[in-house]
Amino acid sequence: MIEFGHGTHAGLRRTRNEDTYYADASLGLFLVLDGMGGHRHGEVAAAVARDGVVEQVNSGQSLADAIRLVNEQLISRSRGLSEQRPMGTTIAAVRIDNGSFEAAWVGDSRIYRFDSQLEQLSHDHSLVEALVNAGELTEAEARSHPQRNVLTQALGITAPGQLHIGLCRGTLAPGMRLLLCTDGLTDEVNEARVAGIVSRTDIAAQECVDHLLLEALSGTARDNITAILVRAAT
């Protein structure tokens, strides 16, 4: 059995929320998406990708195949727009089945595992992450770099032949937590504080998510904030 909490907030600087999410324990599917694009295209891209992945997984597709198909759909849809800036979205996805999990991601929305300590399972598809991997930036420098939100991969923007979907599989051990979140949370709340909140056993998973959102909102909250916390029964 699993328990989960979920929530999203526009933040303190944005008038619209281009984040979206999906959480369904019966399907074992959890998604967090962060849309981007001119006018309202970011929220459209995120919603189209969300609904498309849910539909494909329901029909028996793997997470990776569902994400690939949605990327092609978004690219086709963007061709009909008059704006130069295409609509796109990140995605962080988890599928739980028979005591195991599969995680998939594109962009910089993240997936963490907490099992006595917090571990980032996903790897940001971002310019600063590439620079860190190349040894040109330190982790500390990356956190405050002015181009830290520049993505190298995004659904609806990256060509199908160049799309790299991050994948990870594992066992959902008793008491383990999986956290999916957009960069609106991780830009505002450091990992030590995130770990302190998701590790709590005295409150429900939903209350943990509420605390994460409040923690982000106590800062600058320049971006939309979204989080899902999945907690396996002990």
mmCIF file with all atom_site columns, C-alpha atoms in Angstrom, residues 7-226:
data_model
loop_
_atom_site.group_PDB
_atom_site.id
_atom_site.type_symbol
_atom_site.label_atom_id
_atom_site.label_alt_id
_atom_site.label_comp_id
_atom_site.label_asym_id
_atom_site.label_entity_id
_atom_site.label_seq_id
_atom_site.pdbx_PDB_ins_code
_atom_site.Cartn_x
_atom_site.Cartn_y
_atom_site.Cartn_z
_atom_site.occupancy
_atom_site.B_iso_or_equiv
_atom_site.pdbx_formal_charge
_atom_site.auth_seq_id
_atom_site.auth_comp_id
_atom_site.auth_asym_id
_atom_site.auth_atom_id
_atom_site.pdbx_PDB_model_num
ATOM 1   C CA . GLY A 1 7   ? -0.032 20.163 -4.232  1.00 0.00 ? 7   GLY A CA 1
ATOM 2   C CA . THR A 1 8   ? 0.775  23.082 -6.489  1.00 0.00 ? 8   THR A CA 1
ATOM 3   C CA . HIS A 1 9   ? 0.959  26.860 -6.104  1.00 0.00 ? 9   HIS A CA 1
ATOM 4   C CA . ALA A 1 10  ? 1.540  29.696 -8.570  1.00 0.00 ? 10  ALA A CA 1
ATOM 5   C CA . GLY A 1 11  ? 4.156  31.227 -6.262  1.00 0.00 ? 11  GLY A CA 1
ATOM 6   C CA . LEU A 1 12  ? 4.484  34.874 -5.341  1.00 0.00 ? 12  LEU A CA 1
ATOM 7   C CA . ARG A 1 13  ? 5.705  36.377 -8.631  1.00 0.00 ? 13  ARG A CA 1
ATOM 8   C CA . ARG A 1 14  ? 3.707  34.604 -11.350 1.00 0.00 ? 14  ARG A CA 1
ATOM 9   C CA . THR A 1 15  ? 0.126  35.389 -12.343 1.00 0.00 ? 15  THR A CA 1
ATOM 10  C CA . ARG A 1 16  ? -0.415 31.945 -13.901 1.00 0.00 ? 16  ARG A CA 1
ATOM 11  C CA . ASN A 1 17  ? 0.521  28.444 -12.864 1.00 0.00 ? 17  ASN A CA 1
ATOM 12  C CA . GLU A 1 18  ? 2.143  26.594 -15.784 1.00 0.00 ? 18  GLU A CA 1
ATOM 13  C CA . ASP A 1 19  ? 2.889  23.575 -13.582 1.00 0.00 ? 19  ASP A CA 1
ATOM 14  C CA . THR A 1 20  ? 0.532  20.633 -13.491 1.00 0.00 ? 20  THR A CA 1
ATOM 15  C CA . TYR A 1 21  ? 0.519  17.146 -12.019 1.00 0.00 ? 21  TYR A CA 1
ATOM 16  C CA . TYR A 1 22  ? -1.286 13.804 -11.913 1.00 0.00 ? 22  TYR A CA 1
ATOM 17  C CA . ALA A 1 23  ? -1.524 11.352 -9.032  1.00 0.00 ? 23  ALA A CA 1
ATOM 18  C CA . ASP A 1 24  ? -3.384 8.034  -9.226  1.00 0.00 ? 24  ASP A CA 1
ATOM 19  C CA . ALA A 1 25  ? -2.582 5.298  -6.704  1.00 0.00 ? 25  ALA A CA 1
ATOM 20  C CA . SER A 1 26  ? -4.809 2.745  -8.474  1.00 0.00 ? 26  SER A CA 1
ATOM 21  C CA . LEU A 1 27  ? -2.808 3.156  -11.690 1.00 0.00 ? 27  LEU A CA 1
ATOM 22  C CA . GLY A 1 28  ? 0.397  3.655  -9.729  1.00 0.00 ? 28  GLY A CA 1
ATOM 23  C CA . LEU A 1 29  ? 1.173  6.692  -11.879 1.00 0.00 ? 29  LEU A CA 1
ATOM 24  C CA . PHE A 1 30  ? 2.510  10.022 -10.635 1.00 0.00 ? 30  PHE A CA 1
ATOM 25  C CA . LEU A 1 31  ? 3.510  12.946 -12.877 1.00 0.00 ? 31  LEU A CA 1
ATOM 26  C CA . VAL A 1 32  ? 4.841  16.462 -12.354 1.00 0.00 ? 32  VAL A CA 1
ATOM 27  C CA . LEU A 1 33  ? 5.226  18.841 -15.311 1.00 0.00 ? 33  LEU A CA 1
ATOM 28  C CA . ASP A 1 34  ? 6.510  22.397 -15.698 1.00 0.00 ? 34  ASP A CA 1
ATOM 29  C CA . GLY A 1 35  ? 5.306  24.087 -18.888 1.00 0.00 ? 35  GLY A CA 1
ATOM 30  C CA . MET A 1 36  ? 7.031  26.841 -20.829 1.00 0.00 ? 36  MET A CA 1
ATOM 31  C CA . GLY A 1 37  ? 6.151  29.006 -23.818 1.00 0.00 ? 37  GLY A CA 1
ATOM 32  C CA . GLY A 1 38  ? 4.613  32.301 -24.834 1.00 0.00 ? 38  GLY A CA 1
ATOM 33  C CA . HIS A 1 39  ? 1.157  33.430 -23.745 1.00 0.00 ? 39  HIS A CA 1
ATOM 34  C CA . ARG A 1 40  ? -0.686 30.419 -22.307 1.00 0.00 ? 40  ARG A CA 1
ATOM 35  C CA . HIS A 1 41  ? 1.231  27.808 -24.281 1.00 0.00 ? 41  HIS A CA 1
ATOM 36  C CA . GLY A 1 42  ? 3.236  26.584 -21.287 1.00 0.00 ? 42  GLY A CA 1
ATOM 37  C CA . GLU A 1 43  ? 0.212  25.467 -19.358 1.00 0.00 ? 43  GLU A CA 1
ATOM 38  C CA . VAL A 1 44  ? -1.298 23.976 -22.527 1.00 0.00 ? 44  VAL A CA 1
ATOM 39  C CA . ALA A 1 45  ? 1.891  21.998 -23.220 1.00 0.00 ? 45  ALA A CA 1
ATOM 40  C CA . ALA A 1 46  ? 2.006  20.668 -19.655 1.00 0.00 ? 46  ALA A CA 1
ATOM 41  C CA . ALA A 1 47  ? -1.675 19.666 -19.715 1.00 0.00 ? 47  ALA A CA 1
ATOM 42  C CA . VAL A 1 48  ? -1.408 17.999 -23.137 1.00 0.00 ? 48  VAL A CA 1
ATOM 43  C CA . ALA A 1 49  ? 1.672  16.064 -22.041 1.00 0.00 ? 49  ALA A CA 1
ATOM 44  C CA . ARG A 1 50  ? 0.032  15.042 -18.755 1.00 0.00 ? 50  ARG A CA 1
ATOM 45  C CA . ASP A 1 51  ? -3.118 13.760 -20.430 1.00 0.00 ? 51  ASP A CA 1
ATOM 46  C CA . GLY A 1 52  ? -1.154 12.076 -23.201 1.00 0.00 ? 52  GLY A CA 1
ATOM 47  C CA . VAL A 1 53  ? 1.103  10.139 -20.836 1.00 0.00 ? 53  VAL A CA 1
ATOM 48  C CA . VAL A 1 54  ? -1.867 9.032  -18.727 1.00 0.00 ? 54  VAL A CA 1
ATOM 49  C CA . GLU A 1 55  ? -3.709 7.835  -21.843 1.00 0.00 ? 55  GLU A CA 1
ATOM 50  C CA . GLN A 1 56  ? -0.693 5.944  -23.190 1.00 0.00 ? 56  GLN A CA 1
ATOM 51  C CA . VAL A 1 57  ? 0.160  4.279  -19.871 1.00 0.00 ? 57  VAL A CA 1
ATOM 52  C CA . ASN A 1 58  ? -3.490 3.278  -19.486 1.00 0.00 ? 58  ASN A CA 1
ATOM 53  C CA . SER A 1 59  ? -3.295 1.625  -22.903 1.00 0.00 ? 59  SER A CA 1
ATOM 54  C CA . GLY A 1 60  ? -0.264 -0.426 -21.851 1.00 0.00 ? 60  GLY A CA 1
ATOM 55  C CA . GLN A 1 61  ? 2.667  1.695  -23.031 1.00 0.00 ? 61  GLN A CA 1
ATOM 56  C CA . SER A 1 62  ? 5.829  2.012  -20.967 1.00 0.00 ? 62  SER A CA 1
ATOM 57  C CA . LEU A 1 63  ? 6.672  5.387  -19.440 1.00 0.00 ? 63  LEU A CA 1
ATOM 58  C CA . ALA A 1 64  ? 9.479  5.967  -21.934 1.00 0.00 ? 64  ALA A CA 1
ATOM 59  C CA . ASP A 1 65  ? 7.330  5.141  -24.971 1.00 0.00 ? 65  ASP A CA 1
ATOM 60  C CA . ALA A 1 66  ? 4.494  7.312  -23.646 1.00 0.00 ? 66  ALA A CA 1
ATOM 61  C CA . ILE A 1 67  ? 6.871  10.249 -23.189 1.00 0.00 ? 67  ILE A CA 1
ATOM 62  C CA . ARG A 1 68  ? 8.348  9.812  -26.682 1.00 0.00 ? 68  ARG A CA 1
ATOM 63  C CA . LEU A 1 69  ? 4.903  9.854  -28.269 1.00 0.00 ? 69  LEU A CA 1
ATOM 64  C CA . VAL A 1 70  ? 3.838  12.930 -26.310 1.00 0.00 ? 70  VAL A CA 1
ATOM 65  C CA . ASN A 1 71  ? 7.006  14.742 -27.412 1.00 0.00 ? 71  ASN A CA 1
ATOM 66  C CA . GLU A 1 72  ? 6.098  14.117 -31.049 1.00 0.00 ? 72  GLU A CA 1
ATOM 67  C CA . GLN A 1 73  ? 2.523  15.275 -30.455 1.00 0.00 ? 73  GLN A CA 1
ATOM 68  C CA . LEU A 1 74  ? 3.673  18.536 -28.875 1.00 0.00 ? 74  LEU A CA 1
ATOM 69  C CA . ILE A 1 75  ? 6.134  19.243 -31.681 1.00 0.00 ? 75  ILE A CA 1
ATOM 70  C CA . SER A 1 76  ? 3.381  18.733 -34.256 1.00 0.00 ? 76  SER A CA 1
ATOM 71  C CA . ARG A 1 77  ? 1.079  21.016 -32.314 1.00 0.00 ? 77  ARG A CA 1
ATOM 72  C CA . SER A 1 78  ? 3.747  23.746 -32.045 1.00 0.00 ? 78  SER A CA 1
ATOM 73  C CA . ARG A 1 79  ? 4.121  23.872 -35.836 1.00 0.00 ? 79  ARG A CA 1
ATOM 74  C CA . GLY A 1 80  ? 0.688  25.472 -36.035 1.00 0.00 ? 80  GLY A CA 1
ATOM 75  C CA . LEU A 1 81  ? 1.587  28.354 -33.723 1.00 0.00 ? 81  LEU A CA 1
ATOM 76  C CA . SER A 1 82  ? 2.398  31.813 -35.028 1.00 0.00 ? 82  SER A CA 1
ATOM 77  C CA . GLU A 1 83  ? 4.907  32.501 -32.243 1.00 0.00 ? 83  GLU A CA 1
ATOM 78  C CA . GLN A 1 84  ? 8.609  31.847 -32.701 1.00 0.00 ? 84  GLN A CA 1
ATOM 79  C CA . ARG A 1 85  ? 8.823  30.398 -29.219 1.00 0.00 ? 85  ARG A CA 1
ATOM 80  C CA . PRO A 1 86  ? 7.500  26.810 -29.203 1.00 0.00 ? 86  PRO A CA 1
ATOM 81  C CA . MET A 1 87  ? 5.511  25.380 -26.344 1.00 0.00 ? 87  MET A CA 1
ATOM 82  C CA . GLY A 1 88  ? 7.252  22.808 -24.217 1.00 0.00 ? 88  GLY A CA 1
ATOM 83  C CA . THR A 1 89  ? 7.317  21.170 -20.821 1.00 0.00 ? 89  THR A CA 1
ATOM 84  C CA . THR A 1 90  ? 9.485  19.203 -18.446 1.00 0.00 ? 90  THR A CA 1
ATOM 85  C CA . ILE A 1 91  ? 8.239  15.934 -16.977 1.00 0.00 ? 91  ILE A CA 1
ATOM 86  C CA . ALA A 1 92  ? 9.076  13.841 -13.939 1.00 0.00 ? 92  ALA A CA 1
ATOM 87  C CA . ALA A 1 93  ? 7.184  10.541 -13.879 1.00 0.00 ? 93  ALA A CA 1
ATOM 88  C CA . VAL A 1 94  ? 6.983  7.537  -11.567 1.00 0.00 ? 94  VAL A CA 1
ATOM 89  C CA . ARG A 1 95  ? 5.133  4.280  -12.154 1.00 0.00 ? 95  ARG A CA 1
ATOM 90  C CA . ILE A 1 96  ? 4.716  1.882  -9.215  1.00 0.00 ? 96  ILE A CA 1
ATOM 91  C CA . ASP A 1 97  ? 3.790  -1.750 -9.762  1.00 0.00 ? 97  ASP A CA 1
ATOM 92  C CA . ASN A 1 98  ? 4.084  -4.852 -7.552  1.00 0.00 ? 98  ASN A CA 1
ATOM 93  C CA . GLY A 1 99  ? 6.535  -3.358 -5.075  1.00 0.00 ? 99  GLY A CA 1
ATOM 94  C CA . SER A 1 100 ? 8.880  -1.841 -7.650  1.00 0.00 ? 100 SER A CA 1
ATOM 95  C CA . PHE A 1 101 ? 9.047  1.540  -9.322  1.00 0.00 ? 101 PHE A CA 1
ATOM 96  C CA . GLU A 1 102 ? 10.160 3.037  -12.614 1.00 0.00 ? 102 GLU A CA 1
ATOM 97  C CA . ALA A 1 103 ? 11.121 6.695  -12.874 1.00 0.00 ? 103 ALA A CA 1
ATOM 98  C CA . ALA A 1 104 ? 11.479 8.724  -16.069 1.00 0.00 ? 104 ALA A CA 1
ATOM 99  C CA . TRP A 1 105 ? 12.226 12.391 -16.656 1.00 0.00 ? 105 TRP A CA 1
ATOM 100 C CA . VAL A 1 106 ? 13.001 15.076 -19.222 1.00 0.00 ? 106 VAL A CA 1
ATOM 101 C CA . GLY A 1 107 ? 14.145 18.563 -18.185 1.00 0.00 ? 107 GLY A CA 1
ATOM 102 C CA . ASP A 1 108 ? 14.844 19.796 -14.669 1.00 0.00 ? 108 ASP A CA 1
ATOM 103 C CA . SER A 1 109 ? 11.809 18.663 -12.711 1.00 0.00 ? 109 SER A CA 1
ATOM 104 C CA . ARG A 1 110 ? 13.232 16.222 -10.193 1.00 0.00 ? 110 ARG A CA 1
ATOM 105 C CA . ILE A 1 111 ? 12.655 12.836 -8.593  1.00 0.00 ? 111 ILE A CA 1
ATOM 106 C CA . TYR A 1 112 ? 14.115 12.073 -5.161  1.00 0.00 ? 112 TYR A CA 1
ATOM 107 C CA . ARG A 1 113 ? 14.148 8.905  -3.092  1.00 0.00 ? 113 ARG A CA 1
ATOM 108 C CA . PHE A 1 114 ? 14.214 9.036  0.694   1.00 0.00 ? 114 PHE A CA 1
ATOM 109 C CA . ASP A 1 115 ? 15.277 5.836  2.435   1.00 0.00 ? 115 ASP A CA 1
ATOM 110 C CA . SER A 1 116 ? 17.158 6.969  5.580   1.00 0.00 ? 116 SER A CA 1
ATOM 111 C CA . GLN A 1 117 ? 18.641 9.773  3.490   1.00 0.00 ? 117 GLN A CA 1
ATOM 112 C CA . LEU A 1 118 ? 17.624 11.929 0.523   1.00 0.00 ? 118 LEU A CA 1
ATOM 113 C CA . GLU A 1 119 ? 18.978 10.861 -2.863  1.00 0.00 ? 119 GLU A CA 1
ATOM 114 C CA . GLN A 1 120 ? 18.315 12.584 -6.171  1.00 0.00 ? 120 GLN A CA 1
ATOM 115 C CA . LEU A 1 121 ? 17.408 9.898  -8.705  1.00 0.00 ? 121 LEU A CA 1
ATOM 116 C CA . SER A 1 122 ? 16.952 12.202 -11.686 1.00 0.00 ? 122 SER A CA 1
ATOM 117 C CA . HIS A 1 123 ? 19.633 14.260 -13.368 1.00 0.00 ? 123 HIS A CA 1
ATOM 118 C CA . ASP A 1 124 ? 18.766 17.737 -14.622 1.00 0.00 ? 124 ASP A CA 1
ATOM 119 C CA . HIS A 1 125 ? 18.788 18.180 -18.378 1.00 0.00 ? 125 HIS A CA 1
ATOM 120 C CA . SER A 1 126 ? 20.126 21.714 -18.012 1.00 0.00 ? 126 SER A CA 1
ATOM 121 C CA . LEU A 1 127 ? 23.038 23.864 -19.142 1.00 0.00 ? 127 LEU A CA 1
ATOM 122 C CA . VAL A 1 128 ? 24.521 24.174 -15.652 1.00 0.00 ? 128 VAL A CA 1
ATOM 123 C CA . GLU A 1 129 ? 24.283 20.410 -15.056 1.00 0.00 ? 129 GLU A CA 1
ATOM 124 C CA . ALA A 1 130 ? 26.257 19.878 -18.270 1.00 0.00 ? 130 ALA A CA 1
ATOM 125 C CA . LEU A 1 131 ? 28.852 22.401 -17.094 1.00 0.00 ? 131 LEU A CA 1
ATOM 126 C CA . VAL A 1 132 ? 29.098 20.675 -13.701 1.00 0.00 ? 132 VAL A CA 1
ATOM 127 C CA . ASN A 1 133 ? 29.586 17.312 -15.406 1.00 0.00 ? 133 ASN A CA 1
ATOM 128 C CA . ALA A 1 134 ? 32.302 18.850 -17.582 1.00 0.00 ? 134 ALA A CA 1
ATOM 129 C CA . GLY A 1 135 ? 34.074 20.196 -14.493 1.00 0.00 ? 135 GLY A CA 1
ATOM 130 C CA . GLU A 1 136 ? 33.521 23.818 -15.502 1.00 0.00 ? 136 GLU A CA 1
ATOM 131 C CA . LEU A 1 137 ? 31.210 24.654 -12.584 1.00 0.00 ? 137 LEU A CA 1
ATOM 132 C CA . THR A 1 138 ? 30.974 23.472 -9.006  1.00 0.00 ? 138 THR A CA 1
ATOM 133 C CA . GLU A 1 139 ? 27.646 22.376 -7.514  1.00 0.00 ? 139 GLU A CA 1
ATOM 134 C CA . ALA A 1 140 ? 27.622 25.544 -5.384  1.00 0.00 ? 140 ALA A CA 1
ATOM 135 C CA . GLU A 1 141 ? 28.242 27.763 -8.408  1.00 0.00 ? 141 GLU A CA 1
ATOM 136 C CA . ALA A 1 142 ? 25.509 25.982 -10.362 1.00 0.00 ? 142 ALA A CA 1
ATOM 137 C CA . ARG A 1 143 ? 22.898 26.763 -7.701  1.00 0.00 ? 143 ARG A CA 1
ATOM 138 C CA . SER A 1 144 ? 23.296 30.517 -8.217  1.00 0.00 ? 144 SER A CA 1
ATOM 139 C CA . HIS A 1 145 ? 24.280 30.577 -11.893 1.00 0.00 ? 145 HIS A CA 1
ATOM 140 C CA . PRO A 1 146 ? 22.201 33.082 -13.931 1.00 0.00 ? 146 PRO A CA 1
ATOM 141 C CA . GLN A 1 147 ? 21.517 30.407 -16.585 1.00 0.00 ? 147 GLN A CA 1
ATOM 142 C CA . ARG A 1 148 ? 20.570 27.653 -14.140 1.00 0.00 ? 148 ARG A CA 1
ATOM 143 C CA . ASN A 1 149 ? 17.081 27.366 -15.660 1.00 0.00 ? 149 ASN A CA 1
ATOM 144 C CA . VAL A 1 150 ? 18.262 26.944 -19.261 1.00 0.00 ? 150 VAL A CA 1
ATOM 145 C CA . LEU A 1 151 ? 17.246 23.440 -20.373 1.00 0.00 ? 151 LEU A CA 1
ATOM 146 C CA . THR A 1 152 ? 19.022 21.131 -22.798 1.00 0.00 ? 152 THR A CA 1
ATOM 147 C CA . GLN A 1 153 ? 16.002 18.821 -23.132 1.00 0.00 ? 153 GLN A CA 1
ATOM 148 C CA . ALA A 1 154 ? 12.261 19.534 -23.045 1.00 0.00 ? 154 ALA A CA 1
ATOM 149 C CA . LEU A 1 155 ? 9.151  17.857 -24.416 1.00 0.00 ? 155 LEU A CA 1
ATOM 150 C CA . GLY A 1 156 ? 7.792  19.705 -27.434 1.00 0.00 ? 156 GLY A CA 1
ATOM 151 C CA . ILE A 1 157 ? 11.143 21.379 -28.106 1.00 0.00 ? 157 ILE A CA 1
ATOM 152 C CA . THR A 1 158 ? 13.755 18.621 -28.410 1.00 0.00 ? 158 THR A CA 1
ATOM 153 C CA . ALA A 1 159 ? 13.645 16.772 -31.740 1.00 0.00 ? 159 ALA A CA 1
ATOM 154 C CA . PRO A 1 160 ? 12.539 13.124 -31.441 1.00 0.00 ? 160 PRO A CA 1
ATOM 155 C CA . GLY A 1 161 ? 15.914 11.824 -32.597 1.00 0.00 ? 161 GLY A CA 1
ATOM 156 C CA . GLN A 1 162 ? 17.715 13.878 -29.955 1.00 0.00 ? 162 GLN A CA 1
ATOM 157 C CA . LEU A 1 163 ? 15.355 13.291 -27.031 1.00 0.00 ? 163 LEU A CA 1
ATOM 158 C CA . HIS A 1 164 ? 17.075 11.776 -24.016 1.00 0.00 ? 164 HIS A CA 1
ATOM 159 C CA . ILE A 1 165 ? 14.719 10.314 -21.429 1.00 0.00 ? 165 ILE A CA 1
ATOM 160 C CA . GLY A 1 166 ? 16.299 9.690  -18.050 1.00 0.00 ? 166 GLY A CA 1
ATOM 161 C CA . LEU A 1 167 ? 15.329 6.312  -16.611 1.00 0.00 ? 167 LEU A CA 1
ATOM 162 C CA . CYS A 1 168 ? 15.741 4.639  -13.241 1.00 0.00 ? 168 CYS A CA 1
ATOM 163 C CA . ARG A 1 169 ? 14.226 1.518  -11.672 1.00 0.00 ? 169 ARG A CA 1
ATOM 164 C CA . GLY A 1 170 ? 14.189 0.214  -8.129  1.00 0.00 ? 170 GLY A CA 1
ATOM 165 C CA . THR A 1 171 ? 12.370 -1.597 -5.364  1.00 0.00 ? 171 THR A CA 1
ATOM 166 C CA . LEU A 1 172 ? 9.836  0.320  -3.292  1.00 0.00 ? 172 LEU A CA 1
ATOM 167 C CA . ALA A 1 173 ? 10.976 -0.758 0.160   1.00 0.00 ? 173 ALA A CA 1
ATOM 168 C CA . PRO A 1 174 ? 8.693  -0.400 3.204   1.00 0.00 ? 174 PRO A CA 1
ATOM 169 C CA . GLY A 1 175 ? 8.699  3.189  4.448   1.00 0.00 ? 175 GLY A CA 1
ATOM 170 C CA . MET A 1 176 ? 10.494 4.517  1.378   1.00 0.00 ? 176 MET A CA 1
ATOM 171 C CA . ARG A 1 177 ? 9.430  7.897  -0.022  1.00 0.00 ? 177 ARG A CA 1
ATOM 172 C CA . LEU A 1 178 ? 9.531  9.179  -3.587  1.00 0.00 ? 178 LEU A CA 1
ATOM 173 C CA . LEU A 1 179 ? 9.315  12.930 -4.146  1.00 0.00 ? 179 LEU A CA 1
ATOM 174 C CA . LEU A 1 180 ? 8.504  14.454 -7.534  1.00 0.00 ? 180 LEU A CA 1
ATOM 175 C CA . CYS A 1 181 ? 8.805  18.242 -7.810  1.00 0.00 ? 181 CYS A CA 1
ATOM 176 C CA . THR A 1 182 ? 9.354  21.164 -10.144 1.00 0.00 ? 182 THR A CA 1
ATOM 177 C CA . ASP A 1 183 ? 12.278 23.555 -9.872  1.00 0.00 ? 183 ASP A CA 1
ATOM 178 C CA . GLY A 1 184 ? 10.039 26.052 -8.108  1.00 0.00 ? 184 GLY A CA 1
ATOM 179 C CA . LEU A 1 185 ? 10.560 23.913 -5.008  1.00 0.00 ? 185 LEU A CA 1
ATOM 180 C CA . THR A 1 186 ? 14.222 22.990 -5.391  1.00 0.00 ? 186 THR A CA 1
ATOM 181 C CA . ASP A 1 187 ? 15.274 26.565 -6.250  1.00 0.00 ? 187 ASP A CA 1
ATOM 182 C CA . GLU A 1 188 ? 13.757 27.766 -2.972  1.00 0.00 ? 188 GLU A CA 1
ATOM 183 C CA . VAL A 1 189 ? 14.276 24.939 -0.469  1.00 0.00 ? 189 VAL A CA 1
ATOM 184 C CA . ASN A 1 190 ? 17.638 23.263 0.050   1.00 0.00 ? 190 ASN A CA 1
ATOM 185 C CA . GLU A 1 191 ? 17.942 19.492 0.116   1.00 0.00 ? 191 GLU A CA 1
ATOM 186 C CA . ALA A 1 192 ? 18.665 19.327 3.835   1.00 0.00 ? 192 ALA A CA 1
ATOM 187 C CA . ARG A 1 193 ? 15.381 21.047 4.582   1.00 0.00 ? 193 ARG A CA 1
ATOM 188 C CA . VAL A 1 194 ? 13.514 18.898 2.034   1.00 0.00 ? 194 VAL A CA 1
ATOM 189 C CA . ALA A 1 195 ? 14.933 15.796 3.703   1.00 0.00 ? 195 ALA A CA 1
ATOM 190 C CA . GLY A 1 196 ? 13.875 17.039 7.117   1.00 0.00 ? 196 GLY A CA 1
ATOM 191 C CA . ILE A 1 197 ? 10.285 17.430 5.957   1.00 0.00 ? 197 ILE A CA 1
ATOM 192 C CA . VAL A 1 198 ? 9.855  14.234 3.908   1.00 0.00 ? 198 VAL A CA 1
ATOM 193 C CA . SER A 1 199 ? 11.482 12.134 6.650   1.00 0.00 ? 199 SER A CA 1
ATOM 194 C CA . ARG A 1 200 ? 8.747  12.973 9.155   1.00 0.00 ? 200 ARG A CA 1
ATOM 195 C CA . THR A 1 201 ? 6.619  10.032 10.270  1.00 0.00 ? 201 THR A CA 1
ATOM 196 C CA . ASP A 1 202 ? 4.430  11.965 12.706  1.00 0.00 ? 202 ASP A CA 1
ATOM 197 C CA . ILE A 1 203 ? 2.383  13.603 9.933   1.00 0.00 ? 203 ILE A CA 1
ATOM 198 C CA . ALA A 1 204 ? 0.615  12.394 6.798   1.00 0.00 ? 204 ALA A CA 1
ATOM 199 C CA . ALA A 1 205 ? 2.165  12.562 3.348   1.00 0.00 ? 205 ALA A CA 1
ATOM 200 C CA . GLN A 1 206 ? -0.247 15.361 2.432   1.00 0.00 ? 206 GLN A CA 1
ATOM 201 C CA . GLU A 1 207 ? 0.910  17.403 5.410   1.00 0.00 ? 207 GLU A CA 1
ATOM 202 C CA . CYS A 1 208 ? 4.526  16.885 4.324   1.00 0.00 ? 208 CYS A CA 1
ATOM 203 C CA . VAL A 1 209 ? 3.672  18.323 0.901   1.00 0.00 ? 209 VAL A CA 1
ATOM 204 C CA . ASP A 1 210 ? 1.851  21.240 2.528   1.00 0.00 ? 210 ASP A CA 1
ATOM 205 C CA . HIS A 1 211 ? 4.981  21.966 4.568   1.00 0.00 ? 211 HIS A CA 1
ATOM 206 C CA . LEU A 1 212 ? 7.177  21.826 1.461   1.00 0.00 ? 212 LEU A CA 1
ATOM 207 C CA . LEU A 1 213 ? 4.959  24.350 -0.324  1.00 0.00 ? 213 LEU A CA 1
ATOM 208 C CA . LEU A 1 214 ? 4.874  26.630 2.705   1.00 0.00 ? 214 LEU A CA 1
ATOM 209 C CA . GLU A 1 215 ? 8.646  26.435 2.986   1.00 0.00 ? 215 GLU A CA 1
ATOM 210 C CA . ALA A 1 216 ? 9.027  27.531 -0.633  1.00 0.00 ? 216 ALA A CA 1
ATOM 211 C CA . LEU A 1 217 ? 6.465  30.306 -0.180  1.00 0.00 ? 217 LEU A CA 1
ATOM 212 C CA . SER A 1 218 ? 8.375  31.617 2.825   1.00 0.00 ? 218 SER A CA 1
ATOM 213 C CA . GLY A 1 219 ? 11.200 32.507 0.409   1.00 0.00 ? 219 GLY A CA 1
ATOM 214 C CA . THR A 1 220 ? 10.994 34.487 -2.813  1.00 0.00 ? 220 THR A CA 1
ATOM 215 C CA . ALA A 1 221 ? 8.767  31.883 -4.564  1.00 0.00 ? 221 ALA A CA 1
ATOM 216 C CA . ARG A 1 222 ? 9.632  33.370 -7.943  1.00 0.00 ? 222 ARG A CA 1
ATOM 217 C CA . ASP A 1 223 ? 8.309  30.359 -9.838  1.00 0.00 ? 223 ASP A CA 1
ATOM 218 C CA . ASN A 1 224 ? 5.362  27.970 -9.730  1.00 0.00 ? 224 ASN A CA 1
ATOM 219 C CA . ILE A 1 225 ? 5.792  25.227 -7.131  1.00 0.00 ? 225 ILE A CA 1
ATOM 220 C CA . THR A 1 226 ? 4.544  21.631 -7.429  1.00 0.00 ? 226 THR A CA 1
#
